[in-house]
PDB file of C-alpha atoms in Angstrom:
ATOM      1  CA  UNK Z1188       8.076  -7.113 -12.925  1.00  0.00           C
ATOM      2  CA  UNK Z1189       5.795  -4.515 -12.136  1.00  0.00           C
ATOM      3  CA  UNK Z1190       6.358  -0.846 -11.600  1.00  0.00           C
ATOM      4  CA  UNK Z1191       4.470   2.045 -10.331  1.00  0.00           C
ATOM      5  CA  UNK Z1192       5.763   5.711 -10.594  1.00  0.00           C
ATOM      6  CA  UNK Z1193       4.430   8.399  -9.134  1.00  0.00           C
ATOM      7  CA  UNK Z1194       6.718  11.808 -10.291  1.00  0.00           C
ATOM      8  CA  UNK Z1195       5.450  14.484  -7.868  1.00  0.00           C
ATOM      9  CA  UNK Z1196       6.731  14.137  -4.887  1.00  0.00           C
ATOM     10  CA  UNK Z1197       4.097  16.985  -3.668  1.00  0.00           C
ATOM     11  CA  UNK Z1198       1.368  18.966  -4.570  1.00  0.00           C
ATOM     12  CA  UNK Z1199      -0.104  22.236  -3.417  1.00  0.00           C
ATOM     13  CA  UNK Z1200      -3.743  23.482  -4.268  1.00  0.00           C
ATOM     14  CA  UNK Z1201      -6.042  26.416  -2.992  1.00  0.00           C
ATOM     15  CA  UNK Z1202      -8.888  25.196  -1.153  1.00  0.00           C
ATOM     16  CA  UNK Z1203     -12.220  24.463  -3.530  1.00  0.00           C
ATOM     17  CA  UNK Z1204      -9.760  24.209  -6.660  1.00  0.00           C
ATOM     18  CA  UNK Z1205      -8.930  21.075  -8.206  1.00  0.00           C
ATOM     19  CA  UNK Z1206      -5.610  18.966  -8.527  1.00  0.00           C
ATOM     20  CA  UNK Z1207      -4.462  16.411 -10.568  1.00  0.00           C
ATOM     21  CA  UNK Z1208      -1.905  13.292  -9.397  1.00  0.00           C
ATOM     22  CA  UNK Z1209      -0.019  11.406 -12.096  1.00  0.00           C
ATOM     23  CA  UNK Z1210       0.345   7.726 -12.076  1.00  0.00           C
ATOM     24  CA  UNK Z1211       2.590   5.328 -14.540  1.00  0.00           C
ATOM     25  CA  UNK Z1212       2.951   1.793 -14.364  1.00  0.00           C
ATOM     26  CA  UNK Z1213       4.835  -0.498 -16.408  1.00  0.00           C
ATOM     27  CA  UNK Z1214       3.129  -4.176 -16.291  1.00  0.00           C
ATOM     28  CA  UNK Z1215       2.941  -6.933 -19.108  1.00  0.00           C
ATOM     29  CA  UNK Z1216      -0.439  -8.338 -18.092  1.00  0.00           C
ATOM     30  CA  UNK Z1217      -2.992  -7.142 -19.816  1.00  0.00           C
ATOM     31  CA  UNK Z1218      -5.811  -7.516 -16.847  1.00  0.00           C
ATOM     32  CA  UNK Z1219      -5.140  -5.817 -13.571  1.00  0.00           C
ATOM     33  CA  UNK Z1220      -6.434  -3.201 -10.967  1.00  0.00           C
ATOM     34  CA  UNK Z1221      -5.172  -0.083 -10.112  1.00  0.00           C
ATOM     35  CA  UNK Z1222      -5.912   1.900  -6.901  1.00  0.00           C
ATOM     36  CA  UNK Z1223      -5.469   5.468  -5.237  1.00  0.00           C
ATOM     37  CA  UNK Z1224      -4.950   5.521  -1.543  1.00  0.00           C
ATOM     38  CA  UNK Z1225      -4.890   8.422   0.759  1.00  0.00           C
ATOM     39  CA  UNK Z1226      -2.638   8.168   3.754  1.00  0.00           C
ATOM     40  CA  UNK Z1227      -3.100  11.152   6.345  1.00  0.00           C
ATOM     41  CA  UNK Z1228      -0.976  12.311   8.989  1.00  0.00           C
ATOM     42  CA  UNK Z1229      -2.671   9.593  11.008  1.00  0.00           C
ATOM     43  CA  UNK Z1230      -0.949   7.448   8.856  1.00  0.00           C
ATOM     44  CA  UNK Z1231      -4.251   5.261   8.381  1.00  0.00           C
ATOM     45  CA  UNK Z1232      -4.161   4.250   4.582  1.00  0.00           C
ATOM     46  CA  UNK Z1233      -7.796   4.738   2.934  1.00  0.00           C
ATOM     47  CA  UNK Z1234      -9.249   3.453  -0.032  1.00  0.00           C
ATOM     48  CA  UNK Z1235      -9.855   6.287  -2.537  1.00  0.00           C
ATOM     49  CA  UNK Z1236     -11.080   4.517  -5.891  1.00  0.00           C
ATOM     50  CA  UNK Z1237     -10.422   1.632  -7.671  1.00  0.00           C
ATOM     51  CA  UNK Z1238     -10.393   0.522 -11.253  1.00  0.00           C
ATOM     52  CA  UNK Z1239     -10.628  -2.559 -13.270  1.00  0.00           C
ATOM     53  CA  UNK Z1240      -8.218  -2.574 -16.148  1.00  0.00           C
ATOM     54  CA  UNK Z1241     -10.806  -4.133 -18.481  1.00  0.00           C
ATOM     55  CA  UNK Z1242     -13.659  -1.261 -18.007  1.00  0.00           C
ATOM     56  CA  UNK Z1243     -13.062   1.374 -20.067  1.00  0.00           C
ATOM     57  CA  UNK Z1244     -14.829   4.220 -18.154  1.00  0.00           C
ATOM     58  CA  UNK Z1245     -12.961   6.019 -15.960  1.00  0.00           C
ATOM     59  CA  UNK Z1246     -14.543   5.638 -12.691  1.00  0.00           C
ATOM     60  CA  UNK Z1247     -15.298   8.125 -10.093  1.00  0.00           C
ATOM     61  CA  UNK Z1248     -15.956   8.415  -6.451  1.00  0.00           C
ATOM     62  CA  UNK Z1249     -17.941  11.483  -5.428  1.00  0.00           C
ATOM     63  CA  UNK Z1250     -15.038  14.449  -5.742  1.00  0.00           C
ATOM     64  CA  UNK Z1251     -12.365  11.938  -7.055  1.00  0.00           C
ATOM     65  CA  UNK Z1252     -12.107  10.638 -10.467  1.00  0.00           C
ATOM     66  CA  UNK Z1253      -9.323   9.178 -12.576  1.00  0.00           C
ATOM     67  CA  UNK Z1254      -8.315   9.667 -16.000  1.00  0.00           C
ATOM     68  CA  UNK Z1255      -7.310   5.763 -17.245  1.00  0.00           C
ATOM     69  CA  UNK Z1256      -5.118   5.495 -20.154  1.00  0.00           C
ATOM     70  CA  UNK Z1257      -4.482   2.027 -20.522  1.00  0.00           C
ATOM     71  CA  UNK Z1258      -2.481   2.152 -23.783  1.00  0.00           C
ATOM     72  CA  UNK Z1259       0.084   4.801 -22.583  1.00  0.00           C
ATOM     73  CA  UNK Z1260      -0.485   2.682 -18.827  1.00  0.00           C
ATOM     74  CA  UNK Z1261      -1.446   6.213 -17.050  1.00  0.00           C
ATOM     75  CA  UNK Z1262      -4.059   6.559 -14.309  1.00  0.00           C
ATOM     76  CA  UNK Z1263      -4.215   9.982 -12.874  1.00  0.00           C
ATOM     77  CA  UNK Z1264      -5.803  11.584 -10.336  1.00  0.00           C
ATOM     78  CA  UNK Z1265      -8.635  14.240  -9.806  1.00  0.00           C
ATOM     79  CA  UNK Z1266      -9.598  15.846  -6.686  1.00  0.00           C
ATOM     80  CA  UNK Z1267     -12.445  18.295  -7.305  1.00  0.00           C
ATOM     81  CA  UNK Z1268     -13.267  20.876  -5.065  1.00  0.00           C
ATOM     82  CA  UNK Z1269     -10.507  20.282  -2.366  1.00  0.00           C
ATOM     83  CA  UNK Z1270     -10.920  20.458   0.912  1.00  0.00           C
ATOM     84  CA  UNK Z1271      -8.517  20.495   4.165  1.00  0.00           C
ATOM     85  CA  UNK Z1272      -9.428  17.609   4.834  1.00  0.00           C
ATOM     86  CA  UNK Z1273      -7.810  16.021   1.771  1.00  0.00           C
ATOM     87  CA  UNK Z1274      -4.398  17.349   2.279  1.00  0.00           C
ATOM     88  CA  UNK Z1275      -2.282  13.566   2.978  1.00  0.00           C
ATOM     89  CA  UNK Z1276      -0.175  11.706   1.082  1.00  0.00           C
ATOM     90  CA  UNK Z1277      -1.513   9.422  -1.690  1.00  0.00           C
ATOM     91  CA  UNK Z1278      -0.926   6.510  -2.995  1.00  0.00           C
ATOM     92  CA  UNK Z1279      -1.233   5.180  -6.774  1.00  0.00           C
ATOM     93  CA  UNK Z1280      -1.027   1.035  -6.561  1.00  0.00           C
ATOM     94  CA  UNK Z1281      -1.407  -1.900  -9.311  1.00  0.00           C
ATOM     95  CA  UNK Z1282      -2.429  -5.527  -8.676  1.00  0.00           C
ATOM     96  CA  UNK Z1283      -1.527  -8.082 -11.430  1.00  0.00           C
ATOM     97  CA  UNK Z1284      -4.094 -10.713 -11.910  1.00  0.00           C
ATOM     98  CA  UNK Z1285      -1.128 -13.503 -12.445  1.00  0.00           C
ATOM     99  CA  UNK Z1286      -0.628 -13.356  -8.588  1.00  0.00           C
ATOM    100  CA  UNK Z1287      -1.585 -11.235  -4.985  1.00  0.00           C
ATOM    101  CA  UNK Z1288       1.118  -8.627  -5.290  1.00  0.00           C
ATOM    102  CA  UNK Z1289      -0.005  -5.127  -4.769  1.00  0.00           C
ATOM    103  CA  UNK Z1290       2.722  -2.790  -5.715  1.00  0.00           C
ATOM    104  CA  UNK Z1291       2.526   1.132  -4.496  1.00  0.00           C
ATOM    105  CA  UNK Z1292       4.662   4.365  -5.925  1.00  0.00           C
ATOM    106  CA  UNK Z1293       6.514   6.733  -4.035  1.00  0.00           C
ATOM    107  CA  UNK Z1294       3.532   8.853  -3.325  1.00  0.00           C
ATOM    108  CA  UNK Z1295       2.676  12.437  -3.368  1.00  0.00           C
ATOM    109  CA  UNK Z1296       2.135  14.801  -0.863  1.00  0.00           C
ATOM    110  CA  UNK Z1297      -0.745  16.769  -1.328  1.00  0.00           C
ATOM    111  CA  UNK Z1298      -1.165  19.872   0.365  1.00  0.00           C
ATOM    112  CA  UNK Z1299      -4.637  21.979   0.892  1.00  0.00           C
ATOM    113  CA  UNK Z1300      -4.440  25.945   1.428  1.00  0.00           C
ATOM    114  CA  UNK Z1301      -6.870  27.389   2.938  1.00  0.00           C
TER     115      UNK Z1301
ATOM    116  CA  UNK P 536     -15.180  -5.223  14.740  1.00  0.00           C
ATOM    117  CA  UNK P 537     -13.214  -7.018  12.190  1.00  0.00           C
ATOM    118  CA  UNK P 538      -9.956  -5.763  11.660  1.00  0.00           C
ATOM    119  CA  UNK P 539      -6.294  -5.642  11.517  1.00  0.00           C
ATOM    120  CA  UNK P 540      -4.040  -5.615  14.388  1.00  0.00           C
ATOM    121  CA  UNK P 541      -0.287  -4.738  14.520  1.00  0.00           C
ATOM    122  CA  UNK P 542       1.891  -4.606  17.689  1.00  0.00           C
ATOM    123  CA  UNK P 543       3.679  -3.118  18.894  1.00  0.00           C
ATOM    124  CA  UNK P 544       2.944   0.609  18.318  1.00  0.00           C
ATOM    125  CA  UNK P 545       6.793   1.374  18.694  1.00  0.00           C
ATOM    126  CA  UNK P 546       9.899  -0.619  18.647  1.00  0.00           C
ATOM    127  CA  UNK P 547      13.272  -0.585  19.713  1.00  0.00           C
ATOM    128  CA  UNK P 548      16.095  -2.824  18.787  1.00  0.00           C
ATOM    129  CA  UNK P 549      19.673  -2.883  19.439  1.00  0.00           C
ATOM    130  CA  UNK P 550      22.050  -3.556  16.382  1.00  0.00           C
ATOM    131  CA  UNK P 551      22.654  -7.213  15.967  1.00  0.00           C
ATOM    132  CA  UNK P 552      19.411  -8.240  17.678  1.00  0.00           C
ATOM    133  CA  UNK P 553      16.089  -9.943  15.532  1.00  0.00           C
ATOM    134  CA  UNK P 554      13.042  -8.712  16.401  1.00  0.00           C
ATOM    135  CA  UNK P 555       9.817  -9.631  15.384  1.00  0.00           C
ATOM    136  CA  UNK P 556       6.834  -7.503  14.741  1.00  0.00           C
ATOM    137  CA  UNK P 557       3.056  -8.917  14.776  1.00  0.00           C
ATOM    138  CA  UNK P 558       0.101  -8.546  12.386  1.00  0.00           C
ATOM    139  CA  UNK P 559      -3.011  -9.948  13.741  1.00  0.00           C
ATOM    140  CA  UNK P 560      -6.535  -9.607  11.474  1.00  0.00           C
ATOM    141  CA  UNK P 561      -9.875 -11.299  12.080  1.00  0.00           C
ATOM    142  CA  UNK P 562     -11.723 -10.615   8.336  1.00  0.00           C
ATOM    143  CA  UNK P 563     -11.157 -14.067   7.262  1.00  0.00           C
ATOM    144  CA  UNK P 564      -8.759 -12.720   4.815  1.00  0.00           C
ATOM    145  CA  UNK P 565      -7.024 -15.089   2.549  1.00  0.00           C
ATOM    146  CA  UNK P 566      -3.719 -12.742   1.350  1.00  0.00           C
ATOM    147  CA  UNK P 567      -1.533 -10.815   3.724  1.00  0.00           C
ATOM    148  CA  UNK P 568       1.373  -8.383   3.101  1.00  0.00           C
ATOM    149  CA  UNK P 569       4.106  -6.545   4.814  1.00  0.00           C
ATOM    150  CA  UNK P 570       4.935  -3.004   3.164  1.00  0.00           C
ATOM    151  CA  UNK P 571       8.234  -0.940   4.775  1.00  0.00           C
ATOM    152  CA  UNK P 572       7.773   2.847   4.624  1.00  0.00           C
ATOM    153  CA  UNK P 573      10.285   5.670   4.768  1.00  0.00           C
ATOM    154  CA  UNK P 574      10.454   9.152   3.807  1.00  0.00           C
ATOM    155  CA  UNK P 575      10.340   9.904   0.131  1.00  0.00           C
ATOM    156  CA  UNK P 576      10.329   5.891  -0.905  1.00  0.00           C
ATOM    157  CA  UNK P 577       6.809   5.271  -0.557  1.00  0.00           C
ATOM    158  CA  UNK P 578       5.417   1.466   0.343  1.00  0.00           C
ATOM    159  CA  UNK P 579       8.064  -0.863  -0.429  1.00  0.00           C
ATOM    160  CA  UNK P 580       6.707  -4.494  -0.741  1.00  0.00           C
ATOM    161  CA  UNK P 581       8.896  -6.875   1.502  1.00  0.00           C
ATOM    162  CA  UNK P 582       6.713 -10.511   1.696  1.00  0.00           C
ATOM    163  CA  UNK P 583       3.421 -11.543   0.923  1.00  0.00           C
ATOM    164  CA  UNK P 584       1.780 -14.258   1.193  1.00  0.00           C
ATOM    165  CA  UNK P 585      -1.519 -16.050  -0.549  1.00  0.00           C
ATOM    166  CA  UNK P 586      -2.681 -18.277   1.270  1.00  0.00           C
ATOM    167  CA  UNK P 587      -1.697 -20.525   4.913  1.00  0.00           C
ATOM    168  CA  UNK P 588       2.272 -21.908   4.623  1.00  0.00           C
ATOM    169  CA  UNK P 589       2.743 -20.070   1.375  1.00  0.00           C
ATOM    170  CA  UNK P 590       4.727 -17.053   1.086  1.00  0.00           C
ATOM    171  CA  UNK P 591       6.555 -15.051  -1.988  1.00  0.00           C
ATOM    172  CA  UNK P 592       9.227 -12.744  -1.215  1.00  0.00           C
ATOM    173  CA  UNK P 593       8.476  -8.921  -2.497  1.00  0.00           C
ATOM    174  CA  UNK P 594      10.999  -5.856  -4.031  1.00  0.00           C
ATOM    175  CA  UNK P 595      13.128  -5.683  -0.646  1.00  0.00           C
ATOM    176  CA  UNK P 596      12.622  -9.402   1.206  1.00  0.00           C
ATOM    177  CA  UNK P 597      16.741  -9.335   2.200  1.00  0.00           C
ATOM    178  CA  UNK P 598      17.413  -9.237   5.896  1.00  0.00           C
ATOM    179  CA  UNK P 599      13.256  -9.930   6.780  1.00  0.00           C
ATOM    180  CA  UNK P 600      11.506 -13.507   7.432  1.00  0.00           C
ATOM    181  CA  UNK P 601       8.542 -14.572   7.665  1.00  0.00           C
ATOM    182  CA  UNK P 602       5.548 -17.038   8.162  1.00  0.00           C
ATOM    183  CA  UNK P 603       2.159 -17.633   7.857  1.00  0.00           C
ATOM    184  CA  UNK P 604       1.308 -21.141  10.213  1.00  0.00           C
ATOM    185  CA  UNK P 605      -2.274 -19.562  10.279  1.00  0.00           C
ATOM    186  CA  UNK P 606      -4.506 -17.865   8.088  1.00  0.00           C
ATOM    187  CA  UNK P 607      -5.166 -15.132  10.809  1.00  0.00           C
ATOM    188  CA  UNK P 608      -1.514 -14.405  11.149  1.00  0.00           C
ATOM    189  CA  UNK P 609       1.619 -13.253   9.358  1.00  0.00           C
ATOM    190  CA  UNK P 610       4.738 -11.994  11.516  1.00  0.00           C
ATOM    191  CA  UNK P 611       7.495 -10.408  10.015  1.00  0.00           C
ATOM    192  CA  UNK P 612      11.055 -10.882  11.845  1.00  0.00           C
ATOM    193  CA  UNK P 613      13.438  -8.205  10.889  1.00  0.00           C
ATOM    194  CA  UNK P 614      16.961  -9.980  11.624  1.00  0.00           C
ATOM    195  CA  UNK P 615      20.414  -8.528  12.496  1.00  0.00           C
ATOM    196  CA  UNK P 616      21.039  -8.855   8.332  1.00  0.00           C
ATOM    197  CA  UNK P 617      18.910  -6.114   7.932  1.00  0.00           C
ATOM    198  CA  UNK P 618      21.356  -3.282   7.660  1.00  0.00           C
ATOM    199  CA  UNK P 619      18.879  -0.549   7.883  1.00  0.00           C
ATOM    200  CA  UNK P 620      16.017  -1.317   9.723  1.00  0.00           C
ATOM    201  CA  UNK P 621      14.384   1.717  11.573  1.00  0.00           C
ATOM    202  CA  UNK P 622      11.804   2.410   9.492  1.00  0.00           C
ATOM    203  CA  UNK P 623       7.850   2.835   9.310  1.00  0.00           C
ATOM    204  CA  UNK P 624       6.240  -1.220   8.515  1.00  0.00           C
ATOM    205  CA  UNK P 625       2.770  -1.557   7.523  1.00  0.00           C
ATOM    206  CA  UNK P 626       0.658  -4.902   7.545  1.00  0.00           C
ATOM    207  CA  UNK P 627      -2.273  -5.426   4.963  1.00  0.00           C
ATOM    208  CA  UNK P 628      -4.817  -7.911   3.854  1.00  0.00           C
ATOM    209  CA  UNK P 629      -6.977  -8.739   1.382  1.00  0.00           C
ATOM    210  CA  UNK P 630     -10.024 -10.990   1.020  1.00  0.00           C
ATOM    211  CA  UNK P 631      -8.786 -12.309  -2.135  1.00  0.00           C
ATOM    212  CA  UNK P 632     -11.122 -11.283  -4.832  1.00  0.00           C
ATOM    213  CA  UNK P 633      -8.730 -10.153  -7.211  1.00  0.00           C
ATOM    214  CA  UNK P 634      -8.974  -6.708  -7.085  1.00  0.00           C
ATOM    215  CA  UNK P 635     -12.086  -6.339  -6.353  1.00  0.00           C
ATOM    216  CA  UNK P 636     -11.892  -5.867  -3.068  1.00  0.00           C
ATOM    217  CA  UNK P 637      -9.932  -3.393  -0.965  1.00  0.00           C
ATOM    218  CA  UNK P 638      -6.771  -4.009   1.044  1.00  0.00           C
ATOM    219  CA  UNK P 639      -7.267  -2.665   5.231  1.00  0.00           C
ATOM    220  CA  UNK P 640      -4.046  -1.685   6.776  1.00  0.00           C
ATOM    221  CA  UNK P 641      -2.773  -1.770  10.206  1.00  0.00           C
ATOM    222  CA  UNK P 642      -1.920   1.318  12.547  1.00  0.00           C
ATOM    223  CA  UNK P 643       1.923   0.318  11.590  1.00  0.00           C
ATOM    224  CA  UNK P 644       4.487  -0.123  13.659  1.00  0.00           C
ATOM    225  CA  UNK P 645       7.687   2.133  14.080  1.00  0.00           C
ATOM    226  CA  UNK P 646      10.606   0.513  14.654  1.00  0.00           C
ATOM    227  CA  UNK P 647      13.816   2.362  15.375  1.00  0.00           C
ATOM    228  CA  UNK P 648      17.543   0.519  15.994  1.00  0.00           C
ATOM    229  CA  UNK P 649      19.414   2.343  19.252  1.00  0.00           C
TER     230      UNK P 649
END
């Protein structure tokens, strides 16, 4: 079975300084997908960046980018230059390519100061 | 505009009562998902399903039902075994692409036992 830990529960960073999200998953497959959401106090869930378990480079979405580690099964997060506007709870999440399950971690709770 | 729908916003159920809780979306997408959220826990898989009449139960399916008659619908039905119900519940879908795609989300619905 797949597992996705996430093992801080929150995280607090000055405005315009960057933070970093860990991510470990435990899966057997050797394709899958792993995602970062961002769930505000809305509570909408958004699509941060995604990557594909077979591409090496570590992809990156304007101020986010991830650090993939596929042997030690790590993909953190980087937020670059954070803004208020960041500060929500995110979401690391793995898809297996066996089947449709999407698996999430317990999230962290990132907080921006201004 | 495509999207997904979940009603109601909030929900109140007496102990001992099933209730069921909608998830409408209009993307044409093939896999659908219901997710339970509480504090600290993160987005706990409960059912998914693949494709129309096909369903797989997920980490926490005991005390929840579902079905999936038509591809545009999934309802979850959270019965009187459910010892612990109140709690946040978020519907998702995905177009099926393996990954490649992102999952939407609902607004949720919050359902609390009086």
């Amino acid at each position: 079975a797949q597992t996705v830990t996430q093992s801080q529960p929150e995280m607090s960073v000055q405005e315009a300084e960057t933070v970093t999200l860990s991510c470990t998953y435990d899966t057997s497959e050797s394709n899958y997908y792993l995602f970062w959401y961002k769930q505000p106090p809305s509570r909408q869930m958004i699509l941060v960046i995604r990557q594909e378990a077979y591409k090496q480079q570590n992809a990156t979405e304007n101020r986010f980018s991830v650090n993939f580690q596929k042997a030690a099964k790590s993909f953190s997060l980087k937020i670059s230059d954070s803004q208020l506007g960041d500060t929500a709870m995110y979401f690391c999440a793995f898809e297996g390519t066996n089947d449709y399950k999407l698996s999430f971690g317990a999230g962290t709770t990132v907080t921006v100061r201004a | 505009d495509g999207g997904i729908t979940q009603s109601p916003k909030y929900l109140f159920r007496k102990e001992g009562q099933n209730v069921t809780l909608s998830c409408e979306q209009n993307l044409n997408h093939d896999a659908m998902y219901w997710y339970r959220q509480d504090p600290g826990q993160g987005l706990r898989l409960i059912y998914y399903s693949q494709i129309v009449n096909d369903f797989q139960k997920g980490d926490i399916a005991e005390g929840y039902s579902v079905s999936r008659e038509k591809k545009e619908s999934f309802p979850l039905t959270v019965t009187s075994a459910q010892k612990n119900p109140t709690a946040f519940y978020l519907c998702a879908s995905i177009e099926g692409g393996r990954g490649k795609t992102e999952a939407f989300f609902g607004q949720g619905t919050r359902l609390t036992v009086v």
